C-alpha positions as protocol buffer text, in pm:
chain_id: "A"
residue {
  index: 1
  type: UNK
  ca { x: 1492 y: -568 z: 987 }
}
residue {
  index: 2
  type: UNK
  ca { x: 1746 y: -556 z: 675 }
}
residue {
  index: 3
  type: UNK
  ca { x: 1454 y: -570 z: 465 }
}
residue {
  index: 4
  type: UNK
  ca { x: 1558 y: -238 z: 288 }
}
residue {
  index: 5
  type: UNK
  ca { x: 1788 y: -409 z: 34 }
}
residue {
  index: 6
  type: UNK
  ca { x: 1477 y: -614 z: -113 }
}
residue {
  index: 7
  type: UNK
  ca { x: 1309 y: -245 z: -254 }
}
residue {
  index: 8
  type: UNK
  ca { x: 1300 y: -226 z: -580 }
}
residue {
  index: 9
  type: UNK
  ca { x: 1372 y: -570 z: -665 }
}
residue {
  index: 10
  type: UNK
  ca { x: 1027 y: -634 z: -815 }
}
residue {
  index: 11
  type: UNK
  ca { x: 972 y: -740 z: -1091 }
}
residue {
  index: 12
  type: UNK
  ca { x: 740 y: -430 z: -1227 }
}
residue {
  index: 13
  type: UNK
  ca { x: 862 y: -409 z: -1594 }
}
residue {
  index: 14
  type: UNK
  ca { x: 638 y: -693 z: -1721 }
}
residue {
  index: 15
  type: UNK
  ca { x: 304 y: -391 z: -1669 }
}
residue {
  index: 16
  type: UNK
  ca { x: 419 y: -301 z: -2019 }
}
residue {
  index: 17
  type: UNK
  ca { x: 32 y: -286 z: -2082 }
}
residue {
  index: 18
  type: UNK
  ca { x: -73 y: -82 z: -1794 }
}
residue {
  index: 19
  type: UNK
  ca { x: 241 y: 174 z: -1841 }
}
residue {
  index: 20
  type: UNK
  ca { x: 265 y: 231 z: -2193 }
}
residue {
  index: 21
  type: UNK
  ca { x: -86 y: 357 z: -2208 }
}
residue {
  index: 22
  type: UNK
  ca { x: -46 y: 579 z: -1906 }
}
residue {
  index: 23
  type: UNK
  ca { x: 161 y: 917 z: -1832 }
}
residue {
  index: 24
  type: UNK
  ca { x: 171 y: 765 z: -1485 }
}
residue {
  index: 25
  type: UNK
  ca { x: 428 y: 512 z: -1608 }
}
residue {
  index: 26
  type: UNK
  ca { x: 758 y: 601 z: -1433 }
}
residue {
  index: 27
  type: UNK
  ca { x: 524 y: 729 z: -1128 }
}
residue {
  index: 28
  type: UNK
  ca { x: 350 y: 352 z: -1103 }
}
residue {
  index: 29
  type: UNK
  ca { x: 700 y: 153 z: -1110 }
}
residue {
  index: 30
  type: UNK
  ca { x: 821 y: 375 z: -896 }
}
residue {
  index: 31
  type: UNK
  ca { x: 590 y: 285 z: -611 }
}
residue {
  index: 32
  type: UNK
  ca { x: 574 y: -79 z: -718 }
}
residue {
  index: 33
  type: UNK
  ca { x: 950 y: -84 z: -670 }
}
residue {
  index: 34
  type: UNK
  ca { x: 917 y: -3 z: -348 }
}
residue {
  index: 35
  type: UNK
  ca { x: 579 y: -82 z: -174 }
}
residue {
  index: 36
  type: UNK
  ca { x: 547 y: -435 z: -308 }
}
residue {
  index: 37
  type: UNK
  ca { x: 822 y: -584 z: -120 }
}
residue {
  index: 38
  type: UNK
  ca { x: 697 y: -344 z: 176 }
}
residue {
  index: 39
  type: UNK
  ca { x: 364 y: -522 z: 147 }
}
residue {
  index: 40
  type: UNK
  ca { x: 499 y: -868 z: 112 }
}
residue {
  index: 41
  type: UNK
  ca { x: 665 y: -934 z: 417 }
}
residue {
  index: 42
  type: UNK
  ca { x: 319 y: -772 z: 645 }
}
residue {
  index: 43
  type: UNK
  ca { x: 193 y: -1135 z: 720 }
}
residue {
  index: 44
  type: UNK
  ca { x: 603 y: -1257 z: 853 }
}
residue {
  index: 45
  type: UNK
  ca { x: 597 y: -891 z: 1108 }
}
residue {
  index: 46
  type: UNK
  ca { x: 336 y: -1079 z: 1306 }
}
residue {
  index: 47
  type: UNK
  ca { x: 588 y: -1325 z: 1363 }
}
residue {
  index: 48
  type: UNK
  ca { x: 768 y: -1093 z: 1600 }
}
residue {
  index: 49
  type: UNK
  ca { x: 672 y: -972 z: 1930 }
}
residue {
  index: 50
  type: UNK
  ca { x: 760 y: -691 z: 1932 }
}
residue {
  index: 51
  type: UNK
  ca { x: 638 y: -564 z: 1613 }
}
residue {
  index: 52
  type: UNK
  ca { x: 294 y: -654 z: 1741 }
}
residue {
  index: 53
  type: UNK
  ca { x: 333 y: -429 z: 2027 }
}
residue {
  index: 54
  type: UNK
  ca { x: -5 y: -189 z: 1975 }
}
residue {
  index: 55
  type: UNK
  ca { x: -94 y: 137 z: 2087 }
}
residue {
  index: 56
  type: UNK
  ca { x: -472 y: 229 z: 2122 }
}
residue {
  index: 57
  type: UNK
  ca { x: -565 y: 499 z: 1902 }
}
residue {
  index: 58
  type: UNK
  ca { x: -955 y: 554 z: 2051 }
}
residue {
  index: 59
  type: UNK
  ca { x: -1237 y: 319 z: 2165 }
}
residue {
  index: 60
  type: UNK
  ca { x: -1563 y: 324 z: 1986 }
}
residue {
  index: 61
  type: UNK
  ca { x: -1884 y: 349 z: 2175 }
}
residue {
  index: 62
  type: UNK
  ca { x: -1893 y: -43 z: 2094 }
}
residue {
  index: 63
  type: UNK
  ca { x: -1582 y: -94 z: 2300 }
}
residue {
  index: 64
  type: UNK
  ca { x: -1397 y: -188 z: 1973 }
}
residue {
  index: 65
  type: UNK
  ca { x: -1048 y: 13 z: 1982 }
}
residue {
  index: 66
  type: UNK
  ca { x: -853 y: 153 z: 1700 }
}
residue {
  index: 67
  type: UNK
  ca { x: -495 y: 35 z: 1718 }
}
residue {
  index: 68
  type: UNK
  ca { x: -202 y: 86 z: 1562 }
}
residue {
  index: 69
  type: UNK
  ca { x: 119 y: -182 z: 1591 }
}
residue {
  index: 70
  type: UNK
  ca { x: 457 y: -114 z: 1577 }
}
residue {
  index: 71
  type: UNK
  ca { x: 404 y: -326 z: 1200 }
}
residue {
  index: 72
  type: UNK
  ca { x: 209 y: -32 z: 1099 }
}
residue {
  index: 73
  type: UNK
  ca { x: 446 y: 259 z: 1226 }
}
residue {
  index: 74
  type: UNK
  ca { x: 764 y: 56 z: 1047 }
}
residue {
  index: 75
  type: UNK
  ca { x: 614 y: -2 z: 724 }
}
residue {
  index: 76
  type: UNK
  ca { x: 491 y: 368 z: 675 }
}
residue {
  index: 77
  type: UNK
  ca { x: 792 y: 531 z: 803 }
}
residue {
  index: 78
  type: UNK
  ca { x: 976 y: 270 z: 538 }
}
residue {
  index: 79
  type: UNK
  ca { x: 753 y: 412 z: 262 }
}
residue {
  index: 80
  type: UNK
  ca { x: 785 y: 754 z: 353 }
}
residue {
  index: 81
  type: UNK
  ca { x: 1157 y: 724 z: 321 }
}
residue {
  index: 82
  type: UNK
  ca { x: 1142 y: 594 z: -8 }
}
residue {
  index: 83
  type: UNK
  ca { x: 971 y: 917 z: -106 }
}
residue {
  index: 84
  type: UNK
  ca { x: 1168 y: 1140 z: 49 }
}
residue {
  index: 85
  type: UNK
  ca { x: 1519 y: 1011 z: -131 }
}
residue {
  index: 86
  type: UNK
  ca { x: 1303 y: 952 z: -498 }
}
residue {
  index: 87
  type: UNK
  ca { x: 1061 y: 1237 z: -440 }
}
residue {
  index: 88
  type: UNK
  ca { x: 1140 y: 1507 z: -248 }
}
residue {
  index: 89
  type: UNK
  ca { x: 880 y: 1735 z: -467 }
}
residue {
  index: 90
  type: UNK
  ca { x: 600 y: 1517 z: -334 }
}
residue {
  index: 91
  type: UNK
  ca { x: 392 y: 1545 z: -20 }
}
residue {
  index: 92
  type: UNK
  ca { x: 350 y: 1251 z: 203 }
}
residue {
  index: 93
  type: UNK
  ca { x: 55 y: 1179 z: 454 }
}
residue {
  index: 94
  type: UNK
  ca { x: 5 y: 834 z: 618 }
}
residue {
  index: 95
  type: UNK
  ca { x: -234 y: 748 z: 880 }
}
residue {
  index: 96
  type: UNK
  ca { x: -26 y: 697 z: 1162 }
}
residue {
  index: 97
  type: UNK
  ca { x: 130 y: 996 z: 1395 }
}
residue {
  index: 98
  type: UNK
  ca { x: 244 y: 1290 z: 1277 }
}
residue {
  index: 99
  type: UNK
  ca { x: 232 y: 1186 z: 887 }
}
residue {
  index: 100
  type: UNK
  ca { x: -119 y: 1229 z: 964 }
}
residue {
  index: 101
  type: UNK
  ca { x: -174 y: 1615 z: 759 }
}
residue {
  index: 102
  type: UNK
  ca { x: -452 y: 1817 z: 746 }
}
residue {
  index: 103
  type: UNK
  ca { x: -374 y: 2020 z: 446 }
}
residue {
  index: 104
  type: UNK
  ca { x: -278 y: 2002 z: 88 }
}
residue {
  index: 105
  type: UNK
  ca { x: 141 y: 2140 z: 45 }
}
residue {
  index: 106
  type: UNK
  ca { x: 71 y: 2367 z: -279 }
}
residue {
  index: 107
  type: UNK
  ca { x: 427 y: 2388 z: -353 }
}
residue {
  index: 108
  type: UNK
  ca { x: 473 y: 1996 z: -411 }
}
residue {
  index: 109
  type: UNK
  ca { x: 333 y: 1834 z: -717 }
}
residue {
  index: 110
  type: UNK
  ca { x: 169 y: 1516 z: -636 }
}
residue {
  index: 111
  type: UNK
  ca { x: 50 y: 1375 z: -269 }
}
residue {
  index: 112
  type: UNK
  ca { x: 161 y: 1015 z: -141 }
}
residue {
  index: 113
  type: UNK
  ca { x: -100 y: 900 z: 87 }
}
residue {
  index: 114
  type: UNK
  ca { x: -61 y: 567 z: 223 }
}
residue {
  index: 115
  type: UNK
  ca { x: -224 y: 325 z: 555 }
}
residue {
  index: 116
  type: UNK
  ca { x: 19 y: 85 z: 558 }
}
residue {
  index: 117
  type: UNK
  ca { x: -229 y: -166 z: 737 }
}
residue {
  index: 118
  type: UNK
  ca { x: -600 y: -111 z: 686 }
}
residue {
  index: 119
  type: UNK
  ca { x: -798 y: -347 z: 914 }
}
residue {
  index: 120
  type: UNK
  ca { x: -514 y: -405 z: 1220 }
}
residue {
  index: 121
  type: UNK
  ca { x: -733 y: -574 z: 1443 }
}
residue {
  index: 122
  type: UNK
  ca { x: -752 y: -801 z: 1179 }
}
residue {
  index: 123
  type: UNK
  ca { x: -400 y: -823 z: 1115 }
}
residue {
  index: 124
  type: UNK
  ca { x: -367 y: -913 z: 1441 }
}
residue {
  index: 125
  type: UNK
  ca { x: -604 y: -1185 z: 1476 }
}
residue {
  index: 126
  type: UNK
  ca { x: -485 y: -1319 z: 1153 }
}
residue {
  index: 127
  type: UNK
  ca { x: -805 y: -1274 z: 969 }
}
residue {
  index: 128
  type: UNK
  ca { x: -636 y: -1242 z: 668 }
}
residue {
  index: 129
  type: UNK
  ca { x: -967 y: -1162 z: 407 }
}
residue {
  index: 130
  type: UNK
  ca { x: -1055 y: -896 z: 627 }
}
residue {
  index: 131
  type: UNK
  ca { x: -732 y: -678 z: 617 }
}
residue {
  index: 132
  type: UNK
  ca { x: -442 y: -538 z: 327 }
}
residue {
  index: 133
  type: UNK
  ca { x: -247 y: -235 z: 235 }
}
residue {
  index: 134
  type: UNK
  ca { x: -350 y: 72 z: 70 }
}
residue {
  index: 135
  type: UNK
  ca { x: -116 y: 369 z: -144 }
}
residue {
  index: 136
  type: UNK
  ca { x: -253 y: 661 z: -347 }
}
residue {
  index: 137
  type: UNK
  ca { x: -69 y: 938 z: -590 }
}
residue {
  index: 138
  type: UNK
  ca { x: -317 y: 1252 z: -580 }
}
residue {
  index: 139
  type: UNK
  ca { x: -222 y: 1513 z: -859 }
}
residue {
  index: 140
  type: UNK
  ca { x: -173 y: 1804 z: -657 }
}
residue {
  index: 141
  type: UNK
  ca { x: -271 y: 2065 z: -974 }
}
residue {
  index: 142
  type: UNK
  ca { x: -628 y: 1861 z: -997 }
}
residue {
  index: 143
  type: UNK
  ca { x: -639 y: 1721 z: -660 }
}
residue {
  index: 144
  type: UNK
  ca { x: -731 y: 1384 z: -846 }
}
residue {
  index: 145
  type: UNK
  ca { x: -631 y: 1044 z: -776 }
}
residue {
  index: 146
  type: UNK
  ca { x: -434 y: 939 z: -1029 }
}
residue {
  index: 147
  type: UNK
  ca { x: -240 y: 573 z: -906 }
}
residue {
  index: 148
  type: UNK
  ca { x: -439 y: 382 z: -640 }
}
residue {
  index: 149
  type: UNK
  ca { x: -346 y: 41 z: -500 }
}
residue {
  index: 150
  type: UNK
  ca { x: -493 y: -196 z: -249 }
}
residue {
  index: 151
  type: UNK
  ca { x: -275 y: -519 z: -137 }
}
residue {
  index: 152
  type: UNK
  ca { x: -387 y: -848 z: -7 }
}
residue {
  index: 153
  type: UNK
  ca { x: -49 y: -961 z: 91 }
}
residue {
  index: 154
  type: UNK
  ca { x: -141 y: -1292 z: 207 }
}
residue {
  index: 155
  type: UNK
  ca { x: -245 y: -1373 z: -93 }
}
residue {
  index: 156
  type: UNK
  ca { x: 48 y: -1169 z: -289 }
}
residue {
  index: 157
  type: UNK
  ca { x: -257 y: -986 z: -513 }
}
residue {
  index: 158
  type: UNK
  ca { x: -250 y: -623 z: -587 }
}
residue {
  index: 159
  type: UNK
  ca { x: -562 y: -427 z: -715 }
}
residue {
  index: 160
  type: UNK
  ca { x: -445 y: -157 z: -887 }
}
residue {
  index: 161
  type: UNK
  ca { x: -593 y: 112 z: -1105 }
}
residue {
  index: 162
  type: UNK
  ca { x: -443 y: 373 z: -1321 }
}
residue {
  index: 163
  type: UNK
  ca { x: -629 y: 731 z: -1435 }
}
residue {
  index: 164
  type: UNK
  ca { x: -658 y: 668 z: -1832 }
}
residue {
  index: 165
  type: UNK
  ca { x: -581 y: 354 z: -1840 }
}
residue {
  index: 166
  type: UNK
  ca { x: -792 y: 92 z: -1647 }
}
residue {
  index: 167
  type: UNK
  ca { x: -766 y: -107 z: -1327 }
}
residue {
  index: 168
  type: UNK
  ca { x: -538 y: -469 z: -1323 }
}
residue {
  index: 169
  type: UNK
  ca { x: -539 y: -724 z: -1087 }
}
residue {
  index: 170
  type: UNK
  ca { x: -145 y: -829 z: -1018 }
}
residue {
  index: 171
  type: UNK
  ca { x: -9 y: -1132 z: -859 }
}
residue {
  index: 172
  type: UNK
  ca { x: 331 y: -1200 z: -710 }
}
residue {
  index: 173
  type: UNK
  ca { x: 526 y: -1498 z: -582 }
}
residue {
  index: 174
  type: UNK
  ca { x: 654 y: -1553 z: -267 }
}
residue {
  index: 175
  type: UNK
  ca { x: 1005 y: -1391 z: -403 }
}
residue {
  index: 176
  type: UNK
  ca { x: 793 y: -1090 z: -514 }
}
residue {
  index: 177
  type: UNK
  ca { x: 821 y: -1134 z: -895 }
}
residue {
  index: 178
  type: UNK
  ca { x: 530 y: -1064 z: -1097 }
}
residue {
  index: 179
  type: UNK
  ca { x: 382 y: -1351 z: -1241 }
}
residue {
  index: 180
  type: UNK
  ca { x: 21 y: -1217 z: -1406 }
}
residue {
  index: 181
  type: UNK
  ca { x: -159 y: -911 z: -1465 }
}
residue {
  index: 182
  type: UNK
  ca { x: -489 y: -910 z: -1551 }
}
residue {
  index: 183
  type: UNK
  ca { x: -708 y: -624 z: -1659 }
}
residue {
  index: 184
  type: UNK
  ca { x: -1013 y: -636 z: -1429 }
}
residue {
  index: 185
  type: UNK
  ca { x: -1351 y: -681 z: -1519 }
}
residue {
  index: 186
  type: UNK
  ca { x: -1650 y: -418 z: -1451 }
}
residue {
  index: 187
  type: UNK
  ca { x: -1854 y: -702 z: -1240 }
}
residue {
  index: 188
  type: UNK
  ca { x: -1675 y: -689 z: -901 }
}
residue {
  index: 189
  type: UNK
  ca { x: -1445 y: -980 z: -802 }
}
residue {
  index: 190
  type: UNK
  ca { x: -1535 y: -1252 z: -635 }
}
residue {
  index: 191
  type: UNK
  ca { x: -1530 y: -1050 z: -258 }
}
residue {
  index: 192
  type: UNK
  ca { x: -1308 y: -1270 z: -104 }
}
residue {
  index: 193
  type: UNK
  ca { x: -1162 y: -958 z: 18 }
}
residue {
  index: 194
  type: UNK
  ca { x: -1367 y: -699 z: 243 }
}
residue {
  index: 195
  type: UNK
  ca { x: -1439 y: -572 z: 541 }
}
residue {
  index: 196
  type: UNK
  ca { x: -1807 y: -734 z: 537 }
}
residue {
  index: 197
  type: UNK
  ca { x: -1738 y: -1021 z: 719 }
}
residue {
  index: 198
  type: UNK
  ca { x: -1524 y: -877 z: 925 }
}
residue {
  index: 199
  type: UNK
  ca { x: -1549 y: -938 z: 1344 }
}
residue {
  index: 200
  type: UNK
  ca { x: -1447 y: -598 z: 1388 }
}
């Protein structure tokens, strides 16, 4: 794709208020850097034919299957790369194939865990409230989430919370700049974005 010269281009210093309170700061740019642009271009994959290719995973007793496209086995083995050259003391588990582990690696510090598309039947069908992007940093000494992020790429919005210091709702433009982040309230957001309406 050529898409690998875009990482790290966004614009992730502006989360001054996020980062300075946390000791996650380095560790939360870090995967900005990389999985925003990552995110981003989702929606333009389904463009191509052949990146919709699917594979079925299993069929539910409802007939529904669980698929995974060749958008969702690019992406992840795109993130997991990025680890492995920034962070080779970290583990890394993603939901497709064999990045699927079982176990916790004891000798690594923190765990990556990432499904690059959550909700691809509805990727697929271009139901675009009803699917995103998800990426977690476990700390491997407490086994405690400490970075979690869930993307709406469609709409360029990035939920994103932080252990010890709060949770922030980011936008991006279409170049993938940052252009707000907002601390988010306690009363859940407006659900424009779930699974509960979702046909699958």
């Amino acid at each position: 794709m050529g898409d690998e010269h875009k990482l790290g281009q966004t614009n992730s210093m502006q989360l001054k208020d996020i980062s300075e309170r946390s000791p996650y700061k380095e560790h939360l740019e870090q995967i900005l850097g990389f999985y925003v642009p990552l995110a981003l271009q989702l929606p333009t994959l389904r463009n191509d034919p052949e990146f919709m290719q699917a594979t079925i995973k299993a069929t539910a007793a409802s007939g529904i299957t669980d698929v995974a496209t060749k958008a969702d086995v690019h992406i992840q083995q795109l993130i997991k790369k990025q680890v492995a050259a920034t962070h080779p003391d970290w583990q890394f588990w993603g939901e497709e194939g064999e990045d699927n582990v079982k176990e916790y690696h004891e000798t690594k510090s923190f765990l990556l865990l990432t499904d690059p598309i959550e909700g691809t039947n509805n990727f697929r069908a271009k139901k675009d409230d009803q699917w995103g992007s998800v990426i977690a940093l476990v700390d491997l000494k407490t086994k405690e989430p400490v970075i979690g992020i869930v993307a709406h790429p469609t709409k360029r919005l990035f939920y994103v919370g932080v252990k010890g210091s709060g949770a922030y709702t980011l936008q991006y433009d279409e170049e993938g700049n940052l252009v707000s982040d907002q601390p988010m309230g306690k009363a859940p957001e407006k659900d424009i974005f779930t699974y509960n309406a979702s046909p699958h």
